[in-house]
Coordinates of N, CA and C in Angstrom, one line a residue:
M1 N -33.5 -29.9 10.5 CA -32.7 -29.3 9.4 C -32.3 -27.9 9.8
K2 N -31.0 -27.6 9.6 CA -30.5 -26.3 10.0 C -30.7 -25.3 8.8
T3 N -31.3 -24.1 9.2 CA -31.6 -23.1 8.2 C -30.5 -22.0 8.3
S4 N -30.2 -21.5 7.1 CA -29.2 -20.4 7.0 C -29.8 -19.1 7.2
T5 N -29.0 -18.1 7.7 CA -29.5 -16.8 7.9 C -29.6 -16.0 6.6
P6 N -30.8 -15.4 6.3 CA -30.9 -14.7 5.1 C -29.9 -13.6 4.9
P7 N -29.4 -13.4 3.7 CA -28.3 -12.4 3.4 C -28.7 -11.0 4.0
Q8 N -29.9 -10.6 3.9 CA -30.3 -9.2 4.4 C -30.2 -9.1 5.9
Q9 N -30.5 -10.2 6.6 CA -30.4 -10.2 8.0 C -28.9 -10.2 8.4
Q10 N -28.1 -11.0 7.6 CA -26.6 -11.0 7.9 C -26.0 -9.6 7.7
N11 N -26.4 -8.9 6.7 CA -25.9 -7.5 6.4 C -26.4 -6.6 7.5
S12 N -27.6 -6.8 8.0 CA -28.1 -5.9 9.1 C -27.3 -6.1 10.3
R13 N -27.0 -7.4 10.6 CA -26.2 -7.7 11.8 C -24.8 -7.1 11.7
Q14 N -24.2 -7.2 10.5 CA -22.9 -6.7 10.3 C -22.8 -5.2 10.5
L15 N -23.9 -4.5 10.0 CA -23.9 -3.0 10.1 C -24.1 -2.7 11.6
Q16 N -24.9 -3.4 12.3 CA -25.1 -3.1 13.7 C -23.8 -3.4 14.5
A17 N -23.1 -4.4 14.1 CA -21.8 -4.7 14.8 C -20.8 -3.6 14.5
A18 N -20.7 -3.2 13.3 CA -19.8 -2.1 12.9 C -20.1 -0.8 13.6
A19 N -21.4 -0.5 13.7 CA -21.9 0.7 14.5 C -21.5 0.6 15.9
R20 N -21.7 -0.5 16.5 CA -21.4 -0.7 18.0 C -19.9 -0.6 18.2
R21 N -19.1 -1.2 17.3 CA -17.6 -1.1 17.4 C -17.2 0.4 17.3
Q22 N -17.8 1.2 16.4 CA -17.5 2.6 16.3 C -17.9 3.3 17.6
Q23 N -19.0 3.0 18.2 CA -19.4 3.7 19.4 C -18.4 3.4 20.5
I24 N -17.9 2.2 20.6 CA -16.9 1.8 21.6 C -15.7 2.6 21.4
L25 N -15.3 2.7 20.1 CA -14.1 3.4 19.7 C -14.2 4.9 20.1
E26 N -15.3 5.5 19.8 CA -15.6 6.9 20.1 C -15.5 7.2 21.6
A27 N -16.1 6.3 22.4 CA -16.1 6.4 23.8 C -14.6 6.3 24.3
A28 N -13.8 5.4 23.8 CA -12.4 5.2 24.2 C -11.7 6.5 23.9
V29 N -11.9 7.1 22.7 CA -11.2 8.4 22.4 C -11.5 9.5 23.4
R30 N -12.8 9.6 23.8 CA -13.2 10.6 24.7 C -12.5 10.4 26.1
L31 N -12.6 9.2 26.6 CA -12.0 8.9 27.9 C -10.5 8.9 27.9
F32 N -9.8 8.5 26.8 CA -8.4 8.6 26.7 C -8.0 10.1 26.8
A33 N -8.7 10.9 26.1 CA -8.4 12.3 26.0 C -8.6 13.0 27.4
Q34 N -9.6 12.5 28.1 CA -9.9 13.1 29.4 C -9.0 12.7 30.5
Q35 N -8.6 11.4 30.6 CA -7.9 10.9 31.7 C -6.7 10.1 31.4
G36 N -6.4 9.9 30.1 CA -5.2 9.1 29.7 C -5.6 7.6 29.5
V37 N -4.7 6.9 28.9 CA -4.9 5.5 28.6 C -4.8 4.7 29.8
A38 N -3.8 4.9 30.6 CA -3.5 4.1 31.8 C -4.7 4.1 32.8
R39 N -5.3 5.3 33.0 CA -6.4 5.4 33.9 C -7.8 5.1 33.4
T40 N -7.8 4.8 32.1 CA -9.1 4.4 31.5 C -9.3 2.9 31.5
T41 N -10.4 2.4 32.1 CA -10.7 1.0 32.2 C -11.7 0.6 31.1
T42 N -11.7 -0.7 30.8 CA -12.7 -1.1 29.9 C -14.1 -1.1 30.5
R43 N -14.2 -1.1 31.8 CA -15.5 -1.0 32.5 C -16.0 0.4 32.3
Q44 N -15.2 1.4 32.4 CA -15.6 2.8 32.2 C -16.1 3.0 30.7
I45 N -15.4 2.4 29.8 CA -15.8 2.5 28.4 C -17.1 1.9 28.2
A46 N -17.3 0.7 28.8 CA -18.6 0.0 28.7 C -19.7 0.8 29.2
R47 N -19.5 1.5 30.4 CA -20.5 2.4 31.0 C -20.8 3.5 30.0
E48 N -19.8 4.1 29.4 CA -20.0 5.2 28.5 C -20.9 4.8 27.3
V49 N -20.8 3.6 26.9 CA -21.6 3.2 25.7 C -22.9 2.5 26.1
D50 N -23.0 2.2 27.4 CA -24.1 1.5 28.0 C -24.2 0.0 27.4
V51 N -23.1 -0.7 27.5 CA -23.1 -2.1 27.1 C -22.4 -2.9 28.2
A52 N -22.5 -4.2 28.1 CA -21.7 -5.1 29.0 C -20.2 -5.0 28.7
E53 N -19.4 -5.1 29.7 CA -18.0 -5.0 29.5 C -17.5 -6.1 28.6
G54 N -18.1 -7.3 28.7 CA -17.7 -8.4 27.8 C -17.8 -8.1 26.4
L55 N -18.7 -7.2 26.0 CA -18.8 -6.9 24.6 C -17.6 -6.1 24.1
I56 N -17.0 -5.4 25.0 CA -15.8 -4.6 24.6 C -14.7 -5.6 24.1
F57 N -14.6 -6.7 24.9 CA -13.5 -7.7 24.6 C -13.9 -8.5 23.3
R58 N -15.1 -8.5 22.9 CA -15.4 -9.2 21.6 C -14.8 -8.4 20.4
Y59 N -14.8 -7.1 20.5 CA -14.3 -6.3 19.5 C -12.8 -6.0 19.7
F60 N -12.4 -5.8 20.9 CA -11.0 -5.5 21.3 C -10.6 -6.3 22.4
P61 N -9.9 -7.5 22.2 CA -9.5 -8.4 23.2 C -8.6 -7.8 24.3
M62 N -7.8 -6.8 24.0 CA -7.0 -6.1 25.0 C -7.2 -4.6 24.8
K63 N -6.9 -3.9 25.9 CA -7.0 -2.4 25.8 C -6.1 -1.8 24.8
L64 N -4.9 -2.5 24.6 CA -4.0 -2.0 23.6 C -4.5 -2.1 22.2
D65 N -5.4 -3.1 22.0 CA -6.1 -3.2 20.7 C -7.0 -1.9 20.5
L66 N -7.5 -1.4 21.5 CA -8.3 -0.2 21.4 C -7.4 1.0 21.1
V67 N -6.2 1.0 21.7 CA -5.2 2.1 21.4 C -4.8 2.0 19.9
R68 N -4.6 0.8 19.4 CA -4.2 0.6 18.0 C -5.4 1.1 17.1
A69 N -6.6 0.8 17.5 CA -7.8 1.2 16.7 C -7.9 2.7 16.7
V70 N -7.7 3.3 17.8 CA -7.7 4.8 17.9 C -6.7 5.4 17.0
T71 N -5.5 4.9 17.0 CA -4.4 5.5 16.1 C -4.7 5.3 14.6
G72 N -5.5 4.3 14.3 CA -5.9 4.1 12.9 C -7.2 4.8 12.5
S73 N -7.8 5.5 13.4 CA -9.1 6.0 13.1 C -9.0 7.4 12.5
P74 N -10.1 8.1 12.1 CA -10.0 9.4 11.6 C -9.6 10.4 12.6
H75 N -9.5 10.0 13.9 CA -9.1 11.0 14.9 C -7.6 11.2 14.9
V76 N -6.9 10.4 14.2 CA -5.4 10.6 14.1 C -4.9 10.6 12.7
I77 N -3.6 10.9 12.6 CA -3.0 11.2 11.3 C -3.2 10.1 10.3
L78 N -3.2 8.9 10.6 CA -3.3 7.8 9.5 C -4.6 7.9 8.8
G79 N -5.7 8.1 9.6 CA -7.0 8.1 9.0 C -7.1 9.2 7.9
D80 N -6.7 10.4 8.2 CA -6.7 11.4 7.2 C -5.7 11.3 6.1
L81 N -4.5 10.8 6.4 CA -3.5 10.6 5.4 C -4.0 9.6 4.3
R82 N -4.7 8.5 4.7 CA -5.2 7.6 3.8 C -6.2 8.2 2.8
K83 N -7.0 9.1 3.3 CA -8.0 9.8 2.5 C -7.3 10.7 1.5
I84 N -6.3 11.4 2.0 CA -5.5 12.4 1.1 C -4.8 11.6 0.0
M85 N -4.2 10.5 0.3 CA -3.4 9.7 -0.6 C -4.3 9.0 -1.7
K86 N -5.5 8.7 -1.3 CA -6.4 8.0 -2.1 C -6.7 8.6 -3.5
D87 N -6.8 10.0 -3.5 CA -7.0 10.7 -4.7 C -5.9 11.6 -5.1
S88 N -4.7 11.2 -4.7 CA -3.5 12.1 -4.9 C -2.9 12.1 -6.3
E89 N -3.1 10.9 -7.0 CA -2.4 10.7 -8.3 C -2.8 11.8 -9.3
A90 N -4.0 12.2 -9.3 CA -4.5 13.2 -10.4 C -4.2 14.6 -10.0
R91 N -3.7 14.9 -8.8 CA -3.5 16.2 -8.3 C -2.0 16.6 -8.4
P92 N -1.7 17.9 -8.5 CA -0.3 18.3 -8.5 C 0.4 18.0 -7.2
M93 N 1.6 17.7 -7.2 CA 2.3 17.4 -6.0 C 2.3 18.5 -4.9
A94 N 2.5 19.7 -5.4 CA 2.5 20.8 -4.4 C 1.1 20.9 -3.7
E95 N 0.0 20.7 -4.4 CA -1.3 20.7 -3.8 C -1.4 19.6 -2.7
V96 N -1.0 18.4 -3.1 CA -1.1 17.2 -2.2 C -0.2 17.4 -0.9
M97 N 1.0 17.9 -1.1 CA 1.8 18.1 0.1 C 1.4 19.2 1.0
G98 N 0.8 20.3 0.3 CA 0.2 21.3 1.1 C -1.0 20.9 1.9
R99 N -1.8 20.0 1.3 CA -3.0 19.5 1.9 C -2.6 18.6 3.1
V100 N -1.5 17.8 2.9 CA -1.0 16.9 4.0 C -0.7 17.8 5.2
A101 N 0.0 18.8 5.0 CA 0.4 19.7 6.1 C -0.8 20.4 6.8
S102 N -1.6 21.0 6.0 CA -2.8 21.7 6.6 C -3.8 20.8 7.3
V103 N -4.1 19.7 6.7 CA -5.1 18.7 7.3 C -4.5 18.1 8.5
W104 N -3.2 17.7 8.5 CA -2.6 17.2 9.7 C -2.6 18.2 10.9
L105 N -2.2 19.4 10.5 CA -2.1 20.5 11.6 C -3.5 20.7 12.2
D106 N -4.5 20.8 11.3 CA -5.9 21.0 11.8 C -6.3 19.9 12.7
L107 N -6.0 18.6 12.3 CA -6.4 17.5 13.1 C -5.6 17.5 14.4
L108 N -4.4 17.7 14.4 CA -3.6 17.8 15.7 C -4.1 18.8 16.7
H109 N -4.5 19.9 16.1 CA -5.1 21.0 17.0 C -6.4 20.6 17.5
R110 N -7.2 20.0 16.7 CA -8.6 19.6 17.0 C -8.6 18.5 18.1
E111 N -7.7 17.6 18.0 CA -7.6 16.5 18.9 C -6.3 16.6 19.8
A112 N -6.0 17.8 20.2 CA -4.8 18.1 20.9 C -4.7 17.3 22.2
K113 N -5.8 17.2 22.9 CA -5.8 16.5 24.2 C -5.3 15.0 24.1
I114 N -5.9 14.3 23.1 CA -5.6 12.9 23.0 C -4.2 12.7 22.4
F115 N -3.8 13.6 21.5 CA -2.4 13.5 21.0 C -1.4 13.8 22.0
S116 N -1.6 14.8 22.9 CA -0.7 15.1 24.0 C -0.6 13.9 24.9
I117 N -1.7 13.3 25.2 CA -1.7 12.1 26.1 C -0.9 11.0 25.5
L118 N -1.2 10.7 24.2 CA -0.5 9.6 23.5 C 1.0 9.9 23.4
F119 N 1.4 11.1 23.1 CA 2.8 11.4 23.1 C 3.5 11.2 24.4
G120 N 2.8 11.7 25.5 CA 3.3 11.6 26.8 C 3.4 10.2 27.3
E121 N 2.4 9.4 27.1 CA 2.4 8.0 27.6 C 3.3 7.1 26.8
A122 N 3.6 7.5 25.5 CA 4.5 6.7 24.7 C 5.9 6.8 25.3
L123 N 6.2 7.8 26.1 CA 7.6 7.9 26.7 C 7.7 7.0 27.9
I124 N 6.6 6.7 28.6 CA 6.7 5.9 29.8 C 6.2 4.5 29.7
N125 N 5.4 4.2 28.6 CA 4.8 2.9 28.4 C 5.4 2.3 27.2
P126 N 6.2 1.3 27.2 CA 6.9 0.7 26.1 C 5.9 0.2 25.0
E127 N 4.8 -0.3 25.5 CA 3.8 -0.9 24.5 C 3.1 0.2 23.7
I128 N 2.7 1.3 24.4 CA 2.1 2.4 23.7 C 3.2 3.1 22.9
G129 N 4.4 3.2 23.4 CA 5.5 3.8 22.6 C 5.7 3.0 21.3
H130 N 5.6 1.7 21.3 CA 5.7 0.9 20.1 C 4.6 1.2 19.1
I131 N 3.4 1.3 19.6 CA 2.2 1.7 18.8 C 2.4 3.1 18.2
H132 N 2.9 4.0 19.0 CA 3.1 5.4 18.6 C 4.2 5.4 17.5
Y133 N 5.2 4.6 17.7 CA 6.3 4.5 16.7 C 5.7 4.0 15.4
Q134 N 4.9 2.9 15.5 CA 4.3 2.3 14.3 C 3.5 3.3 13.5
V135 N 2.7 4.1 14.2 CA 1.9 5.1 13.5 C 2.7 6.1 12.8
I136 N 3.8 6.7 13.4 CA 4.6 7.6 12.7 C 5.3 6.9 11.5
E137 N 5.8 5.7 11.7 CA 6.5 5.0 10.7 C 5.6 4.7 9.5
E138 N 4.3 4.3 9.8 CA 3.4 4.0 8.7 C 3.0 5.3 7.9
G139 N 2.9 6.4 8.7 CA 2.6 7.7 8.0 C 3.7 8.1 7.1
A140 N 5.0 8.0 7.6 CA 6.1 8.4 6.8 C 6.3 7.4 5.6
T141 N 6.0 6.1 5.8 CA 6.2 5.2 4.7 C 5.1 5.4 3.6
T142 N 3.9 5.8 4.0 CA 2.9 6.1 3.1 C 3.3 7.3 2.2
L143 N 3.8 8.3 2.9 CA 4.3 9.5 2.1 C 5.5 9.1 1.2
E144 N 6.4 8.2 1.8 CA 7.6 7.8 1.0 C 7.1 7.1 -0.3
R145 N 6.1 6.3 -0.2 CA 5.7 5.6 -1.5 C 5.1 6.6 -2.5
Y146 N 4.4 7.6 -2.0 CA 3.9 8.6 -2.9 C 5.0 9.4 -3.5
L147 N 6.0 9.7 -2.7 CA 7.2 10.5 -3.3 C 8.0 9.7 -4.2
E148 N 8.1 8.4 -3.9 CA 8.9 7.5 -4.8 C 8.3 7.4 -6.2
A149 N 6.9 7.3 -6.2 CA 6.2 7.3 -7.4 C 6.5 8.6 -8.2
G150 N 6.5 9.7 -7.5 CA 6.8 11.0 -8.1 C 8.2 11.1 -8.6
K151 N 9.1 10.5 -7.9 CA 10.5 10.4 -8.4 C 10.6 9.6 -9.7
Q152 N 9.9 8.5 -9.7 CA 10.0 7.6 -10.9 C 9.4 8.4 -12.1
A153 N 8.4 9.3 -11.8 CA 7.8 10.0 -12.9 C 8.5 11.3 -13.3
G154 N 9.7 11.5 -12.6 CA 10.5 12.7 -12.9 C 10.1 14.0 -12.3
K155 N 9.1 13.9 -11.3 CA 8.7 15.1 -10.6 C 9.6 15.5 -9.5
I156 N 10.4 14.5 -9.0 CA 11.3 14.7 -7.9 C 12.8 14.4 -8.4
T157 N 13.7 15.2 -8.0 CA 15.1 15.0 -8.3 C 15.6 13.6 -8.0
A158 N 16.3 13.0 -9.0 CA 16.7 11.6 -8.9 C 17.6 11.3 -7.6
L159 N 18.4 12.3 -7.2 CA 19.3 12.1 -6.1 C 18.6 12.2 -4.7
V160 N 17.4 12.6 -4.7 CA 16.7 12.8 -3.4 C 16.3 11.5 -2.8
D161 N 16.6 11.3 -1.5 CA 16.3 10.1 -0.7 C 14.8 10.3 -0.2
T162 N 13.9 9.6 -0.8 CA 12.5 9.9 -0.5 C 12.1 9.4 1.0
K163 N 12.8 8.5 1.5 CA 12.6 8.1 2.9 C 12.9 9.2 3.9
T164 N 14.1 9.8 3.6 CA 14.6 10.9 4.5 C 13.6 12.1 4.4
V165 N 13.2 12.5 3.2 CA 12.4 13.7 3.1 C 11.0 13.4 3.7
A166 N 10.5 12.2 3.6 CA 9.2 11.9 4.1 C 9.2 12.0 5.6
H167 N 10.3 11.5 6.3 CA 10.4 11.6 7.7 C 10.6 13.0 8.1
M168 N 11.3 13.8 7.4 CA 11.5 15.2 7.7 C 10.2 16.0 7.7
Y169 N 9.4 15.7 6.7 CA 8.1 16.4 6.5 C 7.2 16.0 7.7
T170 N 7.0 14.8 8.0 CA 6.1 14.4 9.1 C 6.7 14.9 10.4
S171 N 8.0 14.8 10.6 CA 8.6 15.2 11.9 C 8.4 16.7 12.1
S172 N 8.5 17.5 11.1 CA 8.4 18.9 11.2 C 6.9 19.3 11.6
I173 N 5.9 18.6 11.1 CA 4.6 18.9 11.5 C 4.3 18.5 12.9
L174 N 4.8 17.4 13.4 CA 4.6 17.0 14.7 C 5.4 17.9 15.7
M175 N 6.6 18.3 15.3 CA 7.3 19.3 16.2 C 6.6 20.6 16.3
F176 N 6.0 21.1 15.2 CA 5.3 22.3 15.3 C 4.1 22.2 16.3
F177 N 3.4 21.1 16.2 CA 2.3 20.9 17.1 C 2.8 20.9 18.6
L178 N 3.8 20.2 18.9 CA 4.3 20.1 20.2 C 4.8 21.5 20.7
R179 N 5.3 22.3 19.8 CA 5.8 23.6 20.2 C 4.7 24.6 20.4
Y180 N 3.6 24.6 19.6 CA 2.6 25.6 19.6 C 1.2 25.1 19.9
R181 N 1.1 24.0 20.5 CA -0.2 23.4 20.8 C -1.0 24.3 21.9
H182 N -0.3 25.2 22.6 CA -0.9 26.0 23.6 C -1.7 27.2 23.0
L183 N -1.5 27.5 21.7 CA -2.1 28.6 21.1 C -3.6 28.5 21.1
N184 N -4.3 29.7 21.2 CA -5.7 29.7 21.0 C -6.1 29.5 19.6
E185 N -7.4 29.3 19.3 CA -7.9 29.0 18.0 C -7.4 30.0 16.9
K186 N -7.6 31.2 17.2 CA -7.2 32.3 16.2 C -5.7 32.3 15.9
A187 N -4.9 32.2 17.0 CA -3.5 32.3 16.8 C -3.0 31.0 16.1
W188 N -3.6 29.9 16.5 CA -3.2 28.6 15.8 C -3.5 28.6 14.4
K189 N -4.6 29.1 13.9 CA -5.0 29.1 12.5 C -4.0 30.0 11.7
K190 N -3.6 31.1 12.3 CA -2.7 32.0 11.7 C -1.3 31.4 11.6
E191 N -0.8 30.9 12.7 CA 0.6 30.4 12.7 C 0.7 29.1 11.9
S192 N -0.3 28.2 12.0 CA -0.2 26.9 11.3 C -0.3 27.1 9.8
A193 N -1.1 28.1 9.4 CA -1.2 28.4 7.9 C 0.1 28.9 7.4
I194 N 0.8 29.8 8.1 CA 2.1 30.3 7.7 C 3.1 29.2 7.7
F195 N 3.1 28.4 8.7 CA 4.0 27.2 8.8 C 3.8 26.3 7.6
A196 N 2.5 25.9 7.4 CA 2.2 24.9 6.3 C 2.7 25.4 4.9
N197 N 2.5 26.7 4.7 CA 3.0 27.3 3.4 C 4.5 27.3 3.3
H198 N 5.2 27.7 4.4 CA 6.6 27.7 4.3 C 7.2 26.3 4.3
L199 N 6.6 25.3 5.0 CA 7.1 24.0 4.9 C 7.0 23.4 3.5
K200 N 5.8 23.6 2.9 CA 5.6 23.1 1.5 C 6.6 23.8 0.6
A201 N 6.8 25.1 0.7 CA 7.7 25.8 -0.2 C 9.1 25.3 -0.1
A202 N 9.6 25.2 1.2 CA 10.9 24.7 1.4 C 11.1 23.3 0.9
W203 N 10.1 22.5 1.1 CA 10.2 21.1 0.7 C 10.3 21.0 -0.8
L204 N 9.5 21.8 -1.5 CA 9.5 21.8 -3.0 C 10.8 22.3 -3.5
R205 N 11.4 23.3 -2.9 CA 12.7 23.8 -3.4 C 13.8 22.7 -3.2
M206 N 13.6 21.9 -2.2 CA 14.6 20.9 -1.9 C 14.5 19.6 -2.8
V207 N 13.3 19.3 -3.2 CA 13.1 18.0 -3.9 C 12.8 18.1 -5.4
T208 N 12.3 19.2 -5.9 CA 11.9 19.3 -7.3 C 13.1 19.7 -8.2
P209 N 13.1 19.2 -9.4 CA 14.2 19.5 -10.4 C 14.3 21.0 -10.6

C-alpha cells in the first residue's frame, strides 16, 4: 500500500528546494557580473553552489531561463518595482514616483557590473536582447497601469498618454545610469539624488492638473 508524504515533510522539501534555487540564482548573478553571460557555464554555476550540474537543469532547463530569473529577481528593476507598487495606492503619487526613481538608481549603481553586462550583451545576443526588452517593457507597463489608475482618479491630466510618460520616466533613469555609472559612491549619491528630484518635479509638472 502506497503511503503519502506528510504535509510537514512536503513543506520542508519545498522550502529546501526554494532555498537551493535561490542559491543557484545568486551564484549565477555573481558569475554573470564577473565574466558575462556568454562566458558563464552551468558547470561553473554548479561548482559555485557545490551541487551536481544536473540539479541546475531541474530548476532552469536552459541558461536563458537563468537570465530570465535574474532579471525578475530583487537584483534588477522588476523585483524592486513590484515591491514599490504593492503599497502605492495609499501613498501620494509624488512620493511613489520619487521612490521609483531613487530606488531604481540605487539598485542600478549597486548592481552596476551585471547591468552593464546585460546591456552590452543585449546588443549582440538577440535572445538576451529580447529578455532585456521584456524587462524594460514590463517595468514601463507596470508604471503605466499605476498612472492610468491615477488618471482615472483625476490625479493626472486627462490628455496625458500614460504609456508615453511611463516609458519616458523609465528611459530617463536608465540613460542617467549609462551616462554616470563611472562615478564613485559619493559623487553618485549626490548626482543621482539631484537627478531623481528634478525628474520627479519635471514629471509632476507635465502630468498633473
